[in-house]
Coordinates of C-alpha atoms in Angstrom, one line a residue:
M1 CA 152.0 -35.0 -105.2
S2 CA 149.5 -37.7 -104.1
V3 CA 149.1 -40.9 -106.1
V4 CA 145.8 -42.8 -106.0
R5 CA 145.8 -46.6 -106.4
D6 CA 142.5 -48.4 -106.7
G7 CA 141.8 -52.0 -106.0
I8 CA 139.1 -54.1 -104.3
G9 CA 137.7 -53.1 -101.0
V10 CA 137.7 -56.3 -98.8
A11 CA 137.3 -54.9 -95.2
E12 CA 135.7 -51.6 -94.4
G13 CA 137.3 -48.8 -92.6
I14 CA 139.5 -45.7 -93.2
S15 CA 143.1 -45.6 -91.8
F16 CA 146.0 -43.1 -91.9
G17 CA 149.6 -43.8 -91.3
P18 CA 153.0 -44.8 -92.6
I19 CA 153.5 -47.9 -94.8
R20 CA 155.3 -51.0 -93.6
V21 CA 156.2 -53.3 -96.6
L22 CA 156.0 -56.8 -95.4
N23 CA 158.6 -58.9 -97.2
W24 CA 157.8 -62.3 -95.7
G25 CA 159.6 -64.3 -98.4
M26 CA 162.5 -66.7 -98.1
P27 CA 165.7 -65.1 -96.7
D28 CA 169.1 -65.7 -98.3
V29 CA 170.8 -68.6 -96.7
P30 CA 174.5 -68.6 -97.3
H31 CA 176.3 -71.8 -98.0
Q32 CA 178.5 -72.5 -95.0
T33 CA 180.4 -75.6 -93.9
L34 CA 181.5 -76.4 -90.4
D35 CA 184.3 -78.0 -88.6
P36 CA 183.1 -81.5 -87.9
S37 CA 183.5 -80.8 -84.2
A38 CA 180.9 -78.1 -84.3
A39 CA 178.2 -80.4 -85.8
E40 CA 176.5 -81.3 -82.5
L41 CA 176.3 -77.6 -81.5
E42 CA 174.4 -77.0 -84.8
V43 CA 172.1 -79.9 -84.0
T44 CA 171.4 -78.3 -80.7
R45 CA 170.8 -74.9 -82.4
F46 CA 168.3 -76.6 -84.7
A47 CA 166.5 -78.2 -81.8
E48 CA 166.3 -74.9 -80.0
A49 CA 164.9 -73.2 -83.2
R50 CA 162.3 -75.9 -83.5
E51 CA 161.3 -75.4 -79.9
W52 CA 161.1 -71.7 -80.4
A53 CA 159.0 -72.1 -83.4
R54 CA 156.7 -74.5 -81.6
A55 CA 156.2 -72.0 -78.7
R56 CA 155.7 -69.1 -81.1
L57 CA 153.0 -71.1 -83.0
L58 CA 151.3 -72.1 -79.8
D59 CA 151.1 -68.5 -78.7
I60 CA 149.7 -67.4 -82.0
Q61 CA 147.3 -70.3 -82.0
A62 CA 146.0 -69.3 -78.5
G63 CA 145.6 -65.7 -79.6
T64 CA 143.7 -66.7 -82.7
E65 CA 141.4 -68.9 -80.7
E66 CA 140.7 -66.1 -78.3
I67 CA 139.9 -63.6 -81.1
L68 CA 138.3 -65.8 -83.8
G69 CA 137.5 -69.1 -82.1
P70 CA 138.8 -72.7 -82.1
L71 CA 138.0 -73.4 -85.8
E72 CA 140.3 -70.7 -87.2
S73 CA 143.1 -71.6 -84.7
R74 CA 143.4 -75.0 -86.2
I75 CA 145.2 -73.6 -89.3
F76 CA 148.5 -73.9 -87.3
E77 CA 148.2 -77.6 -86.5
P78 CA 149.9 -78.8 -89.7
Q79 CA 153.0 -76.7 -89.0
L80 CA 153.1 -77.9 -85.4
L81 CA 153.1 -81.5 -86.6
M82 CA 155.7 -80.7 -89.3
L83 CA 158.1 -79.6 -86.5
E84 CA 158.1 -83.1 -85.2
D85 CA 158.0 -84.9 -88.6
P86 CA 161.0 -87.3 -89.0
E87 CA 161.2 -86.4 -92.6
V88 CA 161.9 -82.8 -91.6
V89 CA 163.9 -83.4 -88.4
D90 CA 166.0 -86.4 -89.3
G91 CA 166.9 -85.2 -92.7
T92 CA 168.1 -81.9 -91.4
V93 CA 170.2 -83.5 -88.7
R94 CA 171.7 -85.9 -91.2
Y95 CA 172.8 -83.0 -93.4
I96 CA 174.4 -81.2 -90.4
R97 CA 176.3 -84.3 -89.2
E98 CA 177.3 -85.9 -92.6
N99 CA 177.7 -82.8 -94.8
H100 CA 178.9 -80.5 -92.0
L101 CA 176.4 -77.8 -92.9
T102 CA 175.1 -75.0 -90.7
A103 CA 171.7 -75.7 -89.2
A104 CA 170.2 -73.0 -91.4
R105 CA 171.7 -74.4 -94.6
A106 CA 170.8 -78.0 -93.7
F107 CA 167.2 -77.1 -92.9
Y108 CA 166.9 -75.0 -96.1
W109 CA 168.3 -77.9 -98.2
R110 CA 166.0 -80.5 -96.5
M111 CA 162.9 -78.4 -96.9
L112 CA 163.7 -77.6 -100.6
E113 CA 164.2 -81.3 -101.1
L114 CA 160.8 -82.2 -99.5
Q115 CA 159.2 -79.4 -101.5
A116 CA 160.5 -80.8 -104.8
Q117 CA 159.3 -84.3 -103.8
W118 CA 155.8 -83.1 -102.9
V119 CA 155.5 -81.1 -106.1
R120 CA 156.2 -84.2 -108.1
T121 CA 153.8 -86.5 -106.2
S122 CA 150.2 -87.1 -107.2
N123 CA 149.1 -87.7 -103.6
P124 CA 146.8 -84.7 -102.7
M125 CA 147.3 -85.2 -98.9
V126 CA 151.0 -84.6 -99.5
L127 CA 150.6 -81.7 -101.9
D128 CA 148.3 -80.0 -99.4
R129 CA 151.3 -79.5 -97.1
L130 CA 153.2 -77.2 -99.4
S131 CA 151.9 -73.8 -98.1
D132 CA 152.5 -75.0 -94.5
L133 CA 156.1 -76.0 -95.5
E134 CA 156.8 -72.5 -96.9
D135 CA 155.3 -70.8 -93.8
L136 CA 157.4 -72.9 -91.5
M137 CA 160.5 -72.5 -93.6
V138 CA 160.3 -68.7 -93.4
R139 CA 159.8 -68.7 -89.7
V140 CA 162.5 -71.2 -88.7
L141 CA 165.1 -69.8 -91.1
H142 CA 164.7 -66.2 -89.8
H143 CA 165.3 -67.5 -86.3
L144 CA 168.4 -69.5 -87.2
L145 CA 169.8 -66.6 -89.1
D146 CA 169.1 -64.2 -86.3
L147 CA 166.8 -62.2 -88.5
R148 CA 163.7 -60.4 -87.3
E149 CA 160.6 -62.4 -87.9
P150 CA 158.8 -60.8 -90.9
T151 CA 155.5 -60.6 -89.2
D152 CA 156.8 -59.2 -85.9
L153 CA 155.6 -55.6 -85.8
T154 CA 156.4 -55.0 -82.2
G155 CA 158.4 -51.9 -81.7
D156 CA 157.2 -50.4 -84.9
E157 CA 154.8 -47.5 -84.9
P158 CA 151.3 -48.4 -86.0
S159 CA 151.3 -48.8 -89.8
I160 CA 149.5 -49.8 -93.0
V161 CA 150.9 -53.1 -94.0
V162 CA 151.7 -53.6 -97.7
A163 CA 152.4 -57.1 -99.0
R164 CA 152.4 -59.0 -102.3
N165 CA 150.0 -61.5 -100.8
L166 CA 149.1 -62.9 -97.4
T167 CA 148.4 -66.3 -95.9
P168 CA 145.8 -66.9 -93.2
S169 CA 148.5 -67.8 -90.7
L170 CA 150.2 -64.5 -91.4
T171 CA 147.1 -62.5 -91.2
V172 CA 145.9 -63.8 -87.8
Q173 CA 149.2 -62.8 -86.2
M174 CA 148.5 -59.1 -87.0
D175 CA 147.6 -57.0 -84.0
P176 CA 144.8 -54.5 -84.9
E177 CA 146.5 -52.0 -82.6
Q178 CA 149.7 -52.2 -84.7
V179 CA 148.2 -52.9 -88.1
L180 CA 146.1 -49.9 -89.2
G181 CA 145.2 -51.4 -92.5
I182 CA 146.3 -53.9 -95.1
A183 CA 146.9 -53.4 -98.9
A184 CA 147.9 -56.5 -100.9
D185 CA 148.8 -56.9 -104.5
E186 CA 146.8 -60.1 -104.8
G187 CA 143.6 -61.5 -103.4
T188 CA 139.8 -60.8 -103.6
R189 CA 137.0 -60.3 -101.1
T190 CA 136.7 -64.1 -100.7
S191 CA 140.4 -64.7 -100.0
H192 CA 140.8 -66.4 -96.6
W193 CA 143.2 -63.6 -95.4
A194 CA 140.5 -61.0 -96.4
I195 CA 137.8 -62.8 -94.5
L196 CA 140.1 -62.9 -91.4
A197 CA 140.9 -59.2 -91.8
R198 CA 137.2 -58.4 -91.7
S199 CA 136.7 -60.6 -88.7
M200 CA 139.5 -58.8 -86.9
G201 CA 138.3 -55.3 -87.9
I202 CA 141.3 -54.4 -89.9
P203 CA 140.5 -52.2 -93.0
A204 CA 141.9 -53.9 -96.1
V205 CA 142.2 -53.5 -99.9
A206 CA 143.2 -56.3 -102.3
G207 CA 144.0 -56.4 -106.0
M208 CA 146.6 -53.6 -105.8
V209 CA 148.7 -55.2 -108.6
D210 CA 152.3 -54.1 -108.0
L211 CA 151.9 -51.9 -104.9
S212 CA 154.5 -53.8 -102.9
R213 CA 157.2 -52.9 -105.5
V214 CA 156.2 -49.3 -105.6
A215 CA 155.5 -48.4 -102.0
H216 CA 158.3 -48.1 -99.4
D217 CA 158.7 -48.2 -95.6
G218 CA 157.6 -45.0 -93.9
Q219 CA 155.7 -43.6 -96.9
Q220 CA 152.5 -41.9 -95.7
A221 CA 149.2 -43.2 -97.0
I222 CA 145.5 -43.2 -96.6
L223 CA 143.6 -46.5 -97.0
D224 CA 139.9 -46.7 -97.6
G225 CA 138.7 -50.3 -97.2
R226 CA 135.1 -49.7 -98.2
F227 CA 135.9 -48.3 -101.7
G228 CA 139.1 -50.1 -102.3
R229 CA 141.5 -47.2 -102.5
L230 CA 145.0 -46.3 -101.3
I231 CA 146.4 -42.8 -101.5
L232 CA 150.2 -42.6 -101.4
D233 CA 151.8 -39.3 -100.2
P234 CA 148.4 -37.7 -99.5
D235 CA 148.3 -33.9 -99.5
D236 CA 146.4 -31.7 -97.1
R237 CA 143.2 -31.8 -99.2
D238 CA 143.3 -35.6 -99.1
H239 CA 143.7 -35.6 -95.3
R240 CA 140.8 -33.1 -94.9
V241 CA 138.4 -35.1 -97.2
Y242 CA 139.1 -38.5 -95.5
R243 CA 139.3 -37.2 -92.0
D244 CA 135.9 -35.5 -92.5
R245 CA 134.5 -38.7 -94.1
K246 CA 135.8 -40.8 -91.2
D247 CA 134.3 -38.5 -88.6
R248 CA 130.9 -38.5 -90.3
I249 CA 130.9 -42.3 -90.6
E250 CA 131.8 -42.7 -86.9
A251 CA 129.1 -40.2 -85.9
W252 CA 126.6 -41.9 -88.1
E253 CA 127.6 -45.3 -86.7
E254 CA 126.7 -44.1 -83.2
E255 CA 123.2 -43.4 -84.4
L256 CA 123.1 -46.7 -86.3
G257 CA 124.0 -48.6 -83.1
Q258 CA 120.7 -47.4 -81.5
L259 CA 118.8 -48.7 -84.6
A260 CA 119.9 -52.3 -84.0
R261 CA 117.3 -52.6 -81.3
L262 CA 114.4 -51.3 -83.5
D263 CA 112.3 -53.3 -85.9
A264 CA 112.9 -53.3 -89.7
V265 CA 109.6 -51.9 -90.8
T266 CA 108.5 -49.4 -93.4
V267 CA 106.7 -46.2 -92.6
D268 CA 103.4 -47.8 -93.6
G269 CA 103.9 -50.9 -91.5
Q270 CA 105.5 -53.5 -93.8
P271 CA 107.8 -55.7 -91.8
V272 CA 111.1 -56.8 -93.4
A273 CA 113.2 -59.8 -92.3
L274 CA 116.7 -58.4 -92.2
R275 CA 119.4 -61.1 -92.0
A276 CA 123.1 -61.1 -92.0
N277 CA 125.7 -62.4 -94.5
I278 CA 128.7 -63.9 -92.6
D279 CA 132.0 -65.5 -93.6
V280 CA 133.1 -67.2 -90.3
P281 CA 131.3 -68.4 -87.2
A282 CA 132.9 -65.7 -85.1
E283 CA 130.9 -63.0 -87.0
S284 CA 127.6 -64.4 -85.8
G285 CA 127.8 -62.6 -82.4
R286 CA 128.5 -59.3 -84.1
A287 CA 125.7 -59.9 -86.5
A288 CA 123.3 -60.5 -83.7
S289 CA 124.4 -57.4 -81.9
H290 CA 123.8 -55.4 -85.1
G291 CA 120.2 -56.5 -85.2
A292 CA 120.3 -59.5 -87.5
E293 CA 117.2 -61.6 -87.6
G294 CA 119.1 -64.7 -88.5
V295 CA 121.6 -65.5 -91.2
G296 CA 120.7 -65.2 -94.9
L297 CA 124.0 -66.4 -96.2
F298 CA 126.7 -68.3 -94.2
R299 CA 129.6 -68.8 -96.6
T300 CA 131.3 -72.0 -95.9
E301 CA 134.4 -71.5 -98.0
F302 CA 136.5 -70.5 -94.9
L303 CA 136.5 -74.2 -94.1
V304 CA 138.5 -75.0 -97.2
V305 CA 140.1 -71.9 -98.8
G306 CA 143.6 -71.3 -97.5
R307 CA 143.5 -74.8 -95.8
N308 CA 145.5 -77.7 -96.9
A309 CA 143.2 -80.6 -96.1
M310 CA 139.6 -81.5 -96.7
P311 CA 137.6 -80.4 -93.6
P312 CA 136.4 -83.3 -91.5
E313 CA 132.7 -83.6 -90.8
E314 CA 133.1 -82.9 -87.1
E315 CA 134.8 -79.5 -87.7
Q316 CA 132.0 -78.5 -90.1
Y317 CA 129.3 -79.6 -87.7
E318 CA 130.8 -77.5 -84.9
A319 CA 130.9 -74.4 -87.2
Y320 CA 127.3 -74.7 -88.2
R321 CA 126.1 -75.5 -84.7
Q322 CA 127.9 -72.5 -83.4
V323 CA 126.1 -70.1 -85.7
A324 CA 122.7 -71.8 -85.1
A325 CA 123.2 -71.4 -81.4
A326 CA 123.7 -67.6 -81.9
F327 CA 120.2 -67.3 -83.5
P328 CA 117.8 -69.5 -81.6
G329 CA 114.4 -69.7 -83.4
Q330 CA 115.7 -67.8 -86.4
A331 CA 116.7 -69.0 -89.9
V332 CA 120.3 -69.8 -90.5
I333 CA 120.9 -70.4 -94.3
V334 CA 124.1 -72.2 -95.0
R335 CA 125.4 -72.1 -98.5
T336 CA 127.2 -75.3 -99.6
F337 CA 130.8 -75.0 -100.8
D338 CA 131.0 -72.4 -103.6
L339 CA 134.4 -73.4 -104.8
G340 CA 136.1 -72.5 -108.2
G341 CA 136.0 -69.1 -109.8
D342 CA 138.3 -67.1 -107.4
K343 CA 138.3 -69.7 -104.6
F344 CA 140.8 -72.5 -105.1
P345 CA 141.5 -74.8 -102.2
T346 CA 144.9 -76.6 -102.7
F347 CA 143.6 -80.0 -101.9
L348 CA 141.1 -80.0 -104.9
H349 CA 143.8 -79.2 -107.5
M350 CA 141.4 -77.2 -109.6
P351 CA 142.1 -77.4 -113.3
A352 CA 143.5 -74.4 -115.1
E353 CA 140.6 -72.8 -116.9
E354 CA 140.5 -69.8 -119.3
N355 CA 137.1 -68.7 -117.8
P356 CA 137.0 -70.0 -114.2
F357 CA 133.8 -68.2 -113.4
L358 CA 132.1 -70.1 -116.2
G359 CA 133.8 -73.3 -115.4
W360 CA 134.0 -76.0 -112.8
R361 CA 132.6 -74.3 -109.7
A362 CA 130.0 -74.4 -107.0
I363 CA 127.4 -77.1 -107.2
R364 CA 129.3 -78.7 -110.1
V365 CA 132.3 -79.3 -108.0
C366 CA 130.2 -80.7 -105.1
L367 CA 128.3 -83.1 -107.3
D368 CA 131.6 -84.3 -108.9
R369 CA 133.5 -84.6 -105.6
L370 CA 131.2 -86.5 -103.3
E371 CA 134.0 -87.2 -100.9
L372 CA 133.9 -83.4 -100.2
F373 CA 130.1 -83.0 -100.4
R374 CA 128.8 -85.9 -98.4
P375 CA 130.6 -84.9 -95.2
Q376 CA 129.2 -81.4 -95.6
I377 CA 125.7 -82.7 -96.1
R378 CA 126.0 -84.9 -92.9
A379 CA 127.3 -82.0 -90.9
L380 CA 124.5 -79.7 -92.0
L381 CA 121.9 -82.3 -91.3
R382 CA 123.3 -82.8 -87.8
A383 CA 123.2 -79.0 -87.3
T384 CA 119.5 -78.9 -88.0
A385 CA 119.0 -80.5 -84.5
H386 CA 120.1 -77.2 -83.0
G387 CA 118.0 -74.7 -84.9
D388 CA 116.4 -73.6 -88.1
V389 CA 119.4 -74.5 -90.2
R390 CA 118.6 -74.4 -94.0
I391 CA 120.7 -75.7 -96.8
M392 CA 121.3 -73.5 -99.9
L393 CA 122.8 -74.7 -103.2
P394 CA 124.9 -72.2 -105.2
L395 CA 125.0 -71.7 -109.0
V396 CA 122.1 -74.1 -109.8
N397 CA 121.0 -74.0 -113.4
D398 CA 119.0 -77.2 -113.7
V399 CA 116.3 -78.9 -111.7
E400 CA 118.3 -82.2 -112.1
E401 CA 121.0 -80.7 -109.9
V402 CA 118.5 -80.1 -107.1
I403 CA 117.0 -83.6 -107.6
R404 CA 120.4 -85.2 -107.4
V405 CA 121.2 -83.3 -104.2
R406 CA 117.9 -84.4 -102.6
E407 CA 118.9 -88.0 -103.4
L408 CA 122.2 -87.5 -101.7
I409 CA 120.5 -85.9 -98.7
S410 CA 118.1 -88.8 -98.4
E411 CA 121.0 -91.3 -98.4
E412 CA 122.8 -89.4 -95.7
E413 CA 119.6 -89.1 -93.6
Q414 CA 119.3 -92.9 -93.7
G415 CA 122.9 -93.1 -92.5
L416 CA 122.3 -90.8 -89.6
R417 CA 119.3 -92.7 -88.5
R418 CA 121.3 -96.0 -88.6
D419 CA 124.0 -94.3 -86.5
G420 CA 121.4 -92.9 -84.0
I421 CA 122.5 -89.3 -84.7
P422 CA 119.8 -86.7 -84.3
F423 CA 118.7 -84.3 -87.0
S424 CA 115.5 -82.5 -88.0
S425 CA 113.7 -84.0 -91.0
A426 CA 111.8 -80.7 -91.4
F427 CA 114.8 -78.8 -92.7
K428 CA 114.5 -76.7 -95.8
L429 CA 116.6 -77.0 -99.0
G430 CA 116.8 -73.9 -101.2
V431 CA 118.5 -72.6 -104.4
L432 CA 120.7 -69.5 -104.9
I433 CA 119.5 -67.9 -108.1
E434 CA 122.7 -66.5 -109.7
T435 CA 122.4 -67.0 -113.5
P436 CA 119.9 -65.9 -116.2
A437 CA 119.2 -69.6 -116.8
A438 CA 118.1 -70.0 -113.2
A439 CA 116.0 -66.8 -113.3
L440 CA 114.3 -67.8 -116.5
D441 CA 113.6 -71.3 -115.1
A442 CA 112.6 -70.1 -111.7
A443 CA 109.0 -71.5 -111.9
E444 CA 110.3 -75.0 -112.5
L445 CA 113.0 -74.7 -109.9
A446 CA 110.4 -73.6 -107.4
R447 CA 108.7 -77.0 -107.7
Y448 CA 111.8 -78.6 -106.2
S449 CA 112.9 -75.9 -103.7
D450 CA 111.7 -74.8 -100.3
F451 CA 113.0 -71.2 -100.8
F452 CA 114.9 -69.0 -103.2
S453 CA 117.7 -66.5 -102.5
I454 CA 118.9 -64.2 -105.3
G455 CA 122.6 -63.7 -105.4
T456 CA 122.7 -60.4 -107.2
N457 CA 126.5 -60.2 -107.3
D458 CA 126.8 -63.1 -109.8
L459 CA 123.4 -62.5 -111.4
I460 CA 124.6 -59.0 -112.5
Q461 CA 127.9 -60.4 -113.6
Y462 CA 126.5 -63.2 -115.7
T463 CA 123.6 -61.1 -117.1
L464 CA 125.9 -58.2 -118.2
A465 CA 129.0 -60.3 -119.1
V466 CA 131.0 -58.0 -116.8
D467 CA 133.6 -59.5 -114.4
R468 CA 132.7 -58.0 -111.0
T469 CA 136.3 -58.2 -109.8
N470 CA 137.7 -56.1 -112.8
A471 CA 138.2 -52.5 -111.7
R472 CA 138.4 -51.4 -115.3
L473 CA 134.8 -52.6 -115.9
A474 CA 133.4 -51.1 -112.7
S475 CA 131.3 -48.6 -114.5
L476 CA 129.6 -51.3 -116.5
Y477 CA 128.7 -53.5 -113.5
N478 CA 125.3 -51.9 -112.8
P479 CA 122.6 -53.6 -110.7
F480 CA 120.0 -51.2 -112.1
H481 CA 120.3 -52.4 -115.7
P482 CA 116.7 -53.1 -116.9
A483 CA 117.6 -56.8 -117.7
V484 CA 118.7 -57.3 -114.1
V485 CA 115.6 -55.7 -112.6
R486 CA 113.3 -57.7 -114.8
Q487 CA 115.0 -61.0 -113.9
I488 CA 114.7 -60.2 -110.2
H489 CA 111.0 -59.5 -110.7
Q490 CA 110.5 -62.7 -112.6
V491 CA 112.1 -64.7 -109.7
S492 CA 110.0 -62.9 -107.1
R493 CA 106.8 -63.7 -109.0
A494 CA 107.7 -67.4 -109.4
A495 CA 108.5 -67.8 -105.7
R496 CA 105.3 -66.1 -104.6
A497 CA 103.3 -68.2 -107.0
A498 CA 104.8 -71.3 -105.6
G499 CA 104.3 -70.1 -102.0
I500 CA 108.0 -70.2 -101.1
E501 CA 110.2 -67.5 -99.5
V502 CA 112.4 -65.4 -101.7
S503 CA 115.2 -63.2 -100.4
V504 CA 118.2 -61.3 -101.7
C505 CA 121.7 -61.9 -100.3
G506 CA 123.8 -59.9 -102.7
E507 CA 125.3 -56.5 -102.1
M508 CA 122.5 -54.8 -104.0
A509 CA 120.4 -55.2 -100.9
A510 CA 122.8 -53.1 -98.9
T511 CA 122.3 -50.0 -101.0
P512 CA 119.4 -47.6 -100.4
L513 CA 118.2 -47.7 -104.0
G514 CA 118.6 -51.5 -104.1
A515 CA 116.6 -52.1 -100.9
F516 CA 113.9 -49.7 -102.1
L517 CA 113.7 -51.5 -105.4
L518 CA 113.7 -55.0 -103.9
L519 CA 110.9 -54.2 -101.5
G520 CA 109.0 -52.7 -104.4
L521 CA 109.3 -56.0 -106.2
D522 CA 107.7 -57.6 -103.1
I523 CA 111.0 -59.2 -101.8
T524 CA 110.6 -58.5 -98.0
T525 CA 113.5 -60.6 -96.8
L526 CA 117.0 -59.1 -97.3
S527 CA 120.4 -60.3 -96.2
V528 CA 123.4 -58.0 -96.1
A529 CA 126.9 -57.9 -94.6
W530 CA 126.5 -57.6 -90.9
P531 CA 128.2 -54.1 -90.6
S532 CA 125.6 -52.8 -93.1
L533 CA 122.6 -54.1 -91.1
P534 CA 121.8 -50.8 -89.1
E535 CA 122.2 -48.6 -92.2
V536 CA 119.9 -50.8 -94.3
K537 CA 117.4 -50.8 -91.4
K538 CA 117.6 -47.0 -91.3
V539 CA 116.7 -46.9 -95.0
I540 CA 113.8 -49.3 -94.6
R541 CA 112.3 -47.3 -91.8
A542 CA 112.4 -44.1 -93.9
F543 CA 110.1 -45.0 -96.8
R544 CA 106.6 -46.3 -97.6
M545 CA 106.0 -49.7 -99.1
E546 CA 103.4 -48.2 -101.5
D547 CA 106.0 -45.7 -102.8
A548 CA 108.5 -48.6 -103.3
R549 CA 105.9 -50.6 -105.3
A550 CA 105.1 -47.5 -107.5
A551 CA 108.8 -46.8 -108.1
A552 CA 109.5 -50.5 -108.9
K553 CA 106.6 -50.5 -111.4
Q554 CA 108.2 -47.5 -113.2
A555 CA 111.6 -49.2 -113.1
L556 CA 110.3 -52.3 -114.7
G557 CA 109.1 -50.2 -117.7
A558 CA 112.3 -48.2 -117.9
A559 CA 114.5 -48.5 -121.1
T560 CA 117.9 -47.6 -119.6
S561 CA 119.8 -48.0 -116.3
K562 CA 119.6 -44.2 -116.0
D563 CA 115.8 -44.3 -116.2
V564 CA 115.7 -47.0 -113.6
T565 CA 117.9 -45.1 -111.2
E566 CA 115.9 -41.8 -111.7
A567 CA 112.6 -43.6 -111.0
L568 CA 114.0 -45.0 -107.7
V569 CA 115.6 -41.7 -106.7
A570 CA 112.3 -39.9 -107.4
G571 CA 110.3 -42.6 -105.5
L572 CA 112.5 -42.2 -102.4
G573 CA 111.7 -38.5 -102.5
G574 CA 114.5 -37.4 -100.2
A575 CA 113.5 -39.9 -97.5
V576 CA 117.1 -41.1 -97.5
D577 CA 120.4 -39.2 -97.8
L578 CA 122.0 -41.0 -100.7
E579 CA 125.3 -39.2 -100.1
V580 CA 125.9 -41.3 -97.0
F581 CA 126.0 -44.4 -99.2
S582 CA 128.3 -42.8 -101.8
G583 CA 131.0 -44.8 -103.5
R584 CA 128.8 -47.8 -104.3
W585 CA 127.0 -48.4 -107.6
N586 CA 128.3 -45.2 -109.2
L587 CA 126.8 -42.8 -106.7
S588 CA 128.9 -39.6 -106.4
L589 CA 131.4 -39.4 -103.6
P590 CA 131.0 -36.5 -101.1
G591 CA 133.9 -34.2 -100.3
G592 CA 135.2 -33.7 -103.8
S593 CA 136.2 -35.6 -106.9
D594 CA 138.7 -37.8 -105.2

């Protein structure tokens, strides 16, 4: 009998195949002593293991750079440096020679010793190395113990990988030809490994709780990365439903590919600026090929989440410049670091909080940690010399936050002028409207902002007091709640009154009813995940702007979410097949009640 496990969809796609449980934890290292005469042989074995690990890491780094670019490939540099670190090497060799331990036991002891020292230290630059230490430890020990490397899937049949959690360095080693999908107990859509999975085109689901303890090697499964579902031991009906769905999606995607070359314009001639949301620079090329007219949300957290050091200015500048170069003459809106909540870089040592989404996050972190924020401001200003790069501030509640950022920007502009570094003084600074406080204060915020973007994901969450990552509350997370609709309308009116652009970059814009409503509220700039660009364009080209405005007017007067939805469905009038978009926002799923 099939078993359905639901989690969080983090990378779209449907895959079928056997499960491979990835146990990449620390192997058992037996305590063995040597005859003193064998010590030098073990020293040689340790040196060979280090050289093997170095060659392996360089190969993986080269493959990562080819697929994802030079920025992502740098995540292996700390481990490469650690292989030559005297603290690691000399300490291990000393244990072999003086304590007559095997190379594996000596290396294990020395790495545990360093791990304990680093945990006790208050130096963030040392603490940052802990995850690299663990990765390297697992890799070298498996080689010294003649065990198969945990992430080596060569020789296996293509499979769906199940793991407790993943690190970026583990994820980038996965061959999409061998890894049909990923299901992890932990993680969210913004986890660095999930971002990499999307970039690599591997369907993935996170938040599966204890799946790695329940699933077993060879067990057949179906993974749906769009809707966050894994079916264990699927029956014939499950296979029919999901095969049919996959076939229909692939056929539909062929049609959507042709749409990428067409304009995003309604039936009655209203043009819509359709931009892309991207997570890493490597996605900019795919976004452009899918018809994006610029970038409406470039999330910069990839530079810090999963990394163990504060990103230098030069690395950030190269990332922003790369995306700007992919969209000459078009807007590229870069969101400053949105840290906290579910994104915790190790080097910041985020405090434990009972309600992290209501705590120290986003603009609050940046204004408190100027050693992190100032290099980002400088890098962004430098990138403005290469295109229409705009700066967007997340989770702003108060005009004083915008004023303080403008002061910091002015200071960094002066520094760039002194250093003779080019930038454009005509850049735009905008605010991401994500809270009811910002929506209610939109008219005042507009006085200090060059543009607005509405982040509907958080706006819905904060308005309805519903955690958007909690699967149990999924039915309560409703973008068509009247309170949400009215706030979006209020922000749109305030922006238009101030003469500034207003856009939406949340997932609401990627649904047919959402896009229809937003245009009806006179928001004609939308930004969605790049794979959704053609399907949103198909929706836009299917309806009339006057019908959208009429439906939005009815929605604004509706008393319930059901009334809002019914007004929008009636307004679309069959122009769009809503079944194609099933699975999002409580729309029924075609093919049965699965």
